[in-house]
PDB file of C-alpha atoms in Angstrom:
ATOM      1  CA  LEU E  48     -56.818  67.232  27.576  1.00  0.00           C
ATOM      2  CA  GLY E  49     -53.670  65.137  28.232  1.00  0.00           C
ATOM      3  CA  LEU E  50     -55.437  63.294  31.040  1.00  0.00           C
ATOM      4  CA  VAL E  51     -58.247  62.482  28.855  1.00  0.00           C
ATOM      5  CA  ALA E  52     -56.086  61.223  26.030  1.00  0.00           C
ATOM      6  CA  SER E  53     -54.143  59.165  28.297  1.00  0.00           C
ATOM      7  CA  ARG E  54     -57.217  57.328  29.710  1.00  0.00           C
ATOM      8  CA  THR E  55     -58.418  56.910  26.215  1.00  0.00           C
ATOM      9  CA  MET E  56     -55.037  55.178  25.134  1.00  0.00           C
ATOM     10  CA  LYS E  57     -55.142  53.053  28.228  1.00  0.00           C
ATOM     11  CA  GLU E  58     -58.508  51.773  27.511  1.00  0.00           C
ATOM     12  CA  ARG E  59     -57.649  50.915  24.019  1.00  0.00           C
ATOM     13  CA  THR E  60     -54.731  49.232  24.955  1.00  0.00           C
ATOM     14  CA  ALA E  61     -56.593  47.164  27.652  1.00  0.00           C
ATOM     15  CA  VAL E  62     -59.201  46.334  24.955  1.00  0.00           C
ATOM     16  CA  THR E  63     -56.425  45.236  22.631  1.00  0.00           C
ATOM     17  CA  VAL E  64     -54.709  43.150  25.255  1.00  0.00           C
ATOM     18  CA  THR E  65     -57.901  41.501  26.315  1.00  0.00           C
ATOM     19  CA  LYS E  66     -58.720  40.584  22.627  1.00  0.00           C
ATOM     20  CA  LYS E  67     -55.213  38.996  21.916  1.00  0.00           C
ATOM     21  CA  ARG E  68     -55.421  37.062  25.131  1.00  0.00           C
ATOM     22  CA  LEU E  69     -58.878  35.596  24.282  1.00  0.00           C
ATOM     23  CA  GLU E  70     -57.295  34.378  20.902  1.00  0.00           C
ATOM     24  CA  VAL E  71     -54.389  32.646  22.866  1.00  0.00           C
ATOM     25  CA  ILE E  72     -56.839  31.177  25.081  1.00  0.00           C
ATOM     26  CA  GLU E  73     -59.222  30.027  22.369  1.00  0.00           C
ATOM     27  CA  THR E  74     -56.197  28.321  20.661  1.00  0.00           C
ATOM     28  CA  ALA E  75     -55.210  26.599  23.938  1.00  0.00           C
ATOM     29  CA  LEU E  76     -58.745  25.266  24.515  1.00  0.00           C
ATOM     30  CA  VAL E  77     -58.814  23.723  21.078  1.00  0.00           C
ATOM     31  CA  ALA E  78     -55.590  22.164  21.516  1.00  0.00           C
ATOM     32  CA  TYR E  79     -56.545  20.789  24.881  1.00  0.00           C
ATOM     33  CA  MET E  80     -59.724  19.275  23.277  1.00  0.00           C
ATOM     34  CA  THR E  81     -57.581  17.749  20.844  1.00  0.00           C
ATOM     35  CA  ARG E  82     -55.135  16.040  23.289  1.00  0.00           C
ATOM     36  CA  HIS E  83     -57.934  14.990  25.826  1.00  0.00           C
ATOM     37  CA  SER E  84     -61.143  14.642  23.981  1.00  0.00           C
ATOM     38  CA  ARG E  85     -62.778  16.932  26.455  1.00  0.00           C
ATOM     39  CA  LEU E  86     -62.878  20.553  27.935  1.00  0.00           C
ATOM     40  CA  PRO E  87     -60.828  21.136  31.173  1.00  0.00           C
ATOM     41  CA  CYS E  88     -62.803  21.743  34.238  1.00  0.00           C
ATOM     42  CA  PRO E  89     -62.599  25.367  35.891  1.00  0.00           C
ATOM     43  CA  ASP E  90     -60.148  26.000  38.603  1.00  0.00           C
ATOM     44  CA  ASP E  91     -62.805  26.817  41.305  1.00  0.00           C
ATOM     45  CA  ALA E  92     -60.716  29.755  42.462  1.00  0.00           C
ATOM     46  CA  THR E  93     -60.421  28.769  46.085  1.00  0.00           C
ATOM     47  CA  SER E  94     -56.608  27.892  45.582  1.00  0.00           C
ATOM     48  CA  MET E  95     -55.898  29.805  42.503  1.00  0.00           C
ATOM     49  CA  ASP E  96     -53.496  27.354  41.460  1.00  0.00           C
ATOM     50  CA  GLY E  97     -54.210  27.249  37.733  1.00  0.00           C
ATOM     51  CA  ALA E  98     -55.248  23.671  37.840  1.00  0.00           C
ATOM     52  CA  GLU E  99     -58.633  22.242  37.102  1.00  0.00           C
ATOM     53  CA  ASP E 100     -60.742  21.059  39.887  1.00  0.00           C
ATOM     54  CA  ILE E 101     -62.014  17.859  38.792  1.00  0.00           C
ATOM     55  CA  ASP E 102     -62.788  14.474  40.644  1.00  0.00           C
ATOM     56  CA  VAL E 103     -60.362  11.597  40.014  1.00  0.00           C
ATOM     57  CA  VAL E 104     -62.953   9.393  38.160  1.00  0.00           C
ATOM     58  CA  ALA E 105     -63.514  12.319  35.546  1.00  0.00           C
ATOM     59  CA  ALA E 106     -59.906  12.897  35.087  1.00  0.00           C
ATOM     60  CA  SER E 107     -59.389   9.377  34.034  1.00  0.00           C
ATOM     61  CA  GLY E 108     -62.096   9.752  31.319  1.00  0.00           C
ATOM     62  CA  ASN E 109     -64.568   7.410  32.741  1.00  0.00           C
ATOM     63  CA  GLY E 110     -67.228   9.992  33.711  1.00  0.00           C
ATOM     64  CA  GLY E 111     -67.508  12.222  36.933  1.00  0.00           C
ATOM     65  CA  THR E 112     -67.817  15.901  37.408  1.00  0.00           C
ATOM     66  CA  CYS E 113     -66.100  19.155  37.837  1.00  0.00           C
ATOM     67  CA  ASP E 114     -66.099  20.582  41.173  1.00  0.00           C
ATOM     68  CA  SER E 115     -67.571  23.630  39.940  1.00  0.00           C
ATOM     69  CA  GLU E 116     -68.978  24.774  36.146  1.00  0.00           C
ATOM     70  CA  SER E 117     -67.597  28.226  36.734  1.00  0.00           C
ATOM     71  CA  GLY E 118     -64.269  29.553  37.843  1.00  0.00           C
ATOM     72  CA  LEU E 119     -61.112  30.551  36.428  1.00  0.00           C
ATOM     73  CA  LEU E 120     -59.277  29.120  33.449  1.00  0.00           C
ATOM     74  CA  PRO E 121     -57.023  26.278  34.488  1.00  0.00           C
ATOM     75  CA  TYR E 122     -53.755  27.974  32.900  1.00  0.00           C
ATOM     76  CA  ASN E 123     -51.445  25.153  33.892  1.00  0.00           C
ATOM     77  CA  ASP E 124     -53.497  22.516  32.233  1.00  0.00           C
ATOM     78  CA  LEU E 125     -53.857  24.845  29.171  1.00  0.00           C
ATOM     79  CA  ASP E 126     -50.033  25.289  29.191  1.00  0.00           C
ATOM     80  CA  LEU E 127     -50.499  29.019  29.423  1.00  0.00           C
ATOM     81  CA  GLN E 128     -48.828  31.652  31.599  1.00  0.00           C
ATOM     82  CA  ARG E 129     -50.915  33.020  34.270  1.00  0.00           C
ATOM     83  CA  SER E 130     -50.803  36.463  32.974  1.00  0.00           C
ATOM     84  CA  VAL E 131     -52.574  35.259  29.832  1.00  0.00           C
ATOM     85  CA  VAL E 132     -55.667  34.228  31.696  1.00  0.00           C
ATOM     86  CA  MET E 133     -56.112  37.855  32.885  1.00  0.00           C
ATOM     87  CA  ASP E 134     -57.814  40.393  30.775  1.00  0.00           C
ATOM     88  CA  GLY E 135     -56.188  43.917  29.949  1.00  0.00           C
ATOM     89  CA  TRP E 136     -57.310  45.406  33.249  1.00  0.00           C
ATOM     90  CA  GLU E 137     -55.785  42.500  35.177  1.00  0.00           C
ATOM     91  CA  HIS E 138     -58.689  40.668  36.363  1.00  0.00           C
ATOM     92  CA  PHE E 139     -58.754  36.987  35.775  1.00  0.00           C
ATOM     93  CA  PHE E 140     -61.218  35.972  32.901  1.00  0.00           C
ATOM     94  CA  THR E 141     -64.113  33.849  34.270  1.00  0.00           C
ATOM     95  CA  TYR E 142     -64.597  30.541  32.590  1.00  0.00           C
ATOM     96  CA  ARG E 143     -67.748  28.759  32.671  1.00  0.00           C
ATOM     97  CA  VAL E 144     -68.247  25.218  30.947  1.00  0.00           C
ATOM     98  CA  ASP E 145     -71.638  23.626  30.395  1.00  0.00           C
ATOM     99  CA  GLU E 146     -71.417  20.114  32.118  1.00  0.00           C
ATOM    100  CA  ASP E 147     -74.999  19.163  32.096  1.00  0.00           C
ATOM    101  CA  GLY E 148     -75.484  15.971  30.201  1.00  0.00           C
ATOM    102  CA  ASN E 149     -73.066  16.086  27.253  1.00  0.00           C
ATOM    103  CA  SER E 150     -69.847  15.048  29.019  1.00  0.00           C
ATOM    104  CA  TRP E 151     -67.891  18.209  27.597  1.00  0.00           C
ATOM    105  CA  THR E 152     -65.523  17.687  30.602  1.00  0.00           C
ATOM    106  CA  THR E 153     -65.353  13.953  31.201  1.00  0.00           C
ATOM    107  CA  GLY E 154     -64.682  12.772  27.727  1.00  0.00           C
ATOM    108  CA  ALA E 155     -67.022   9.840  28.339  1.00  0.00           C
ATOM    109  CA  THR E 156     -69.501  10.545  25.526  1.00  0.00           C
ATOM    110  CA  PHE E 157     -67.857  13.428  24.063  1.00  0.00           C
ATOM    111  CA  ASN E 158     -69.314  14.334  20.502  1.00  0.00           C
ATOM    112  CA  LEU E 159     -68.579  17.372  18.518  1.00  0.00           C
ATOM    113  CA  THR E 160     -72.176  17.502  17.404  1.00  0.00           C
ATOM    114  CA  ASP E 161     -73.373  18.089  20.928  1.00  0.00           C
ATOM    115  CA  VAL E 162     -74.517  21.528  21.934  1.00  0.00           C
ATOM    116  CA  GLY E 163     -74.349  23.164  25.524  1.00  0.00           C
ATOM    117  CA  ASP E 164     -76.796  24.655  27.633  1.00  0.00           C
ATOM    118  CA  ILE E 165     -75.194  28.170  28.308  1.00  0.00           C
ATOM    119  CA  GLU E 166     -77.324  31.112  26.917  1.00  0.00           C
ATOM    120  CA  VAL E 167     -75.273  34.167  26.021  1.00  0.00           C
ATOM    121  CA  LYS E 168     -77.068  37.415  25.820  1.00  0.00           C
ATOM    122  CA  THR E 169     -76.151  41.157  25.088  1.00  0.00           C
ATOM    123  CA  ARG E 170     -78.086  44.361  25.011  1.00  0.00           C
ATOM    124  CA  ASP E 171     -79.416  46.548  22.121  1.00  0.00           C
ATOM    125  CA  SER E 172     -78.952  50.321  22.077  1.00  0.00           C
ATOM    126  CA  SER E 173     -82.099  50.655  24.133  1.00  0.00           C
ATOM    127  CA  HIS E 174     -80.597  48.223  26.760  1.00  0.00           C
ATOM    128  CA  ALA E 175     -83.089  45.445  26.005  1.00  0.00           C
ATOM    129  CA  GLU E 176     -81.647  41.980  26.282  1.00  0.00           C
ATOM    130  CA  ILE E 177     -81.066  39.989  23.169  1.00  0.00           C
ATOM    131  CA  SER E 178     -80.393  36.306  23.235  1.00  0.00           C
ATOM    132  CA  GLN E 179     -77.220  35.634  21.025  1.00  0.00           C
ATOM    133  CA  PHE E 180     -76.743  31.877  21.789  1.00  0.00           C
ATOM    134  CA  THR E 181     -78.678  29.601  23.549  1.00  0.00           C
ATOM    135  CA  ASP E 182     -76.498  26.323  23.052  1.00  0.00           C
ATOM    136  CA  ALA E 183     -72.966  27.587  24.140  1.00  0.00           C
ATOM    137  CA  VAL E 184     -70.705  24.888  25.359  1.00  0.00           C
ATOM    138  CA  LEU E 185     -68.324  27.343  27.142  1.00  0.00           C
ATOM    139  CA  VAL E 186     -67.858  31.068  27.941  1.00  0.00           C
ATOM    140  CA  VAL E 187     -64.785  32.980  28.678  1.00  0.00           C
ATOM    141  CA  LEU E 188     -65.607  36.353  30.034  1.00  0.00           C
ATOM    142  CA  SER E 189     -63.609  39.592  30.813  1.00  0.00           C
ATOM    143  CA  HIS E 190     -65.319  41.727  33.459  1.00  0.00           C
ATOM    144  CA  GLY E 191     -63.903  44.919  31.927  1.00  0.00           C
ATOM    145  CA  ARG E 192     -62.678  48.072  33.417  1.00  0.00           C
ATOM    146  CA  ASN E 193     -64.668  48.074  36.718  1.00  0.00           C
ATOM    147  CA  GLY E 194     -63.807  44.282  37.253  1.00  0.00           C
ATOM    148  CA  PHE E 195     -67.140  43.615  39.013  1.00  0.00           C
ATOM    149  CA  GLY E 196     -67.386  40.057  39.361  1.00  0.00           C
ATOM    150  CA  GLY E 197     -63.862  39.239  38.378  1.00  0.00           C
ATOM    151  CA  TYR E 198     -61.088  37.968  40.589  1.00  0.00           C
ATOM    152  CA  THR E 199     -58.084  40.009  41.209  1.00  0.00           C
ATOM    153  CA  THR E 200     -54.646  38.872  41.428  1.00  0.00           C
ATOM    154  CA  GLU E 201     -55.003  38.741  45.298  1.00  0.00           C
ATOM    155  CA  GLY E 202     -57.987  36.249  44.942  1.00  0.00           C
ATOM    156  CA  THR E 203     -60.773  38.275  45.966  1.00  0.00           C
ATOM    157  CA  GLN E 204     -63.864  38.604  43.717  1.00  0.00           C
ATOM    158  CA  THR E 205     -65.366  42.011  43.262  1.00  0.00           C
ATOM    159  CA  TYR E 206     -69.268  42.114  43.125  1.00  0.00           C
ATOM    160  CA  PRO E 207     -71.513  45.036  42.723  1.00  0.00           C
ATOM    161  CA  LEU E 208     -73.357  44.435  45.825  1.00  0.00           C
ATOM    162  CA  THR E 209     -75.741  47.058  45.842  1.00  0.00           C
ATOM    163  CA  ASN E 210     -77.919  46.157  42.647  1.00  0.00           C
ATOM    164  CA  THR E 211     -78.443  42.687  41.686  1.00  0.00           C
ATOM    165  CA  ASP E 212     -79.972  43.704  38.186  1.00  0.00           C
ATOM    166  CA  LEU E 213     -76.588  45.072  37.070  1.00  0.00           C
ATOM    167  CA  ASP E 214     -74.975  42.903  34.116  1.00  0.00           C
ATOM    168  CA  GLU E 215     -71.919  42.345  36.047  1.00  0.00           C
ATOM    169  CA  TYR E 216     -73.829  40.796  38.754  1.00  0.00           C
ATOM    170  CA  VAL E 217     -75.639  38.646  36.481  1.00  0.00           C
ATOM    171  CA  ASN E 218     -72.505  37.681  34.691  1.00  0.00           C
ATOM    172  CA  SER E 219     -70.683  36.741  37.977  1.00  0.00           C
ATOM    173  CA  ASN E 220     -73.367  34.904  39.812  1.00  0.00           C
ATOM    174  CA  SER E 221     -72.775  31.184  38.337  1.00  0.00           C
ATOM    175  CA  ASP E 222     -76.164  30.576  36.980  1.00  0.00           C
TER     176      ASP E 222
END
């Protein structure tokens, strides 16, 4: 009984830590948008340096593109500690930003009335997909206890390689 209670307590703690860190990340993203009139590009996870990976033209606010639409949160650019961009299970959050057409990451034609093209889905009690949002601008995703699709502190990505129909695989395949 003690082992089960300990696991339950650890799980609750991890969920609480994850939620609190997501609140801090939300505040940091809003502050970044206020300062720069754009969202930061993801850190493409090859260097895991906490810096957005963006071409020079886009960084100057004159158009351009992110190196990747999906990766890690650029914690240095958001003025956050590295630990804040990791969920309660010590995997990095995945950060995806819509970059198709609305210049959310370039600032060139940024407008608060613009919508994104990211679709966010959940599942109901019978495991059927339900579309929650079809016009999200960004998504910050925790990969939960098993961490599948998330990046570890060592910089490796864990995939559920045996079943591409699993939600964890779908959440981490960058589409």
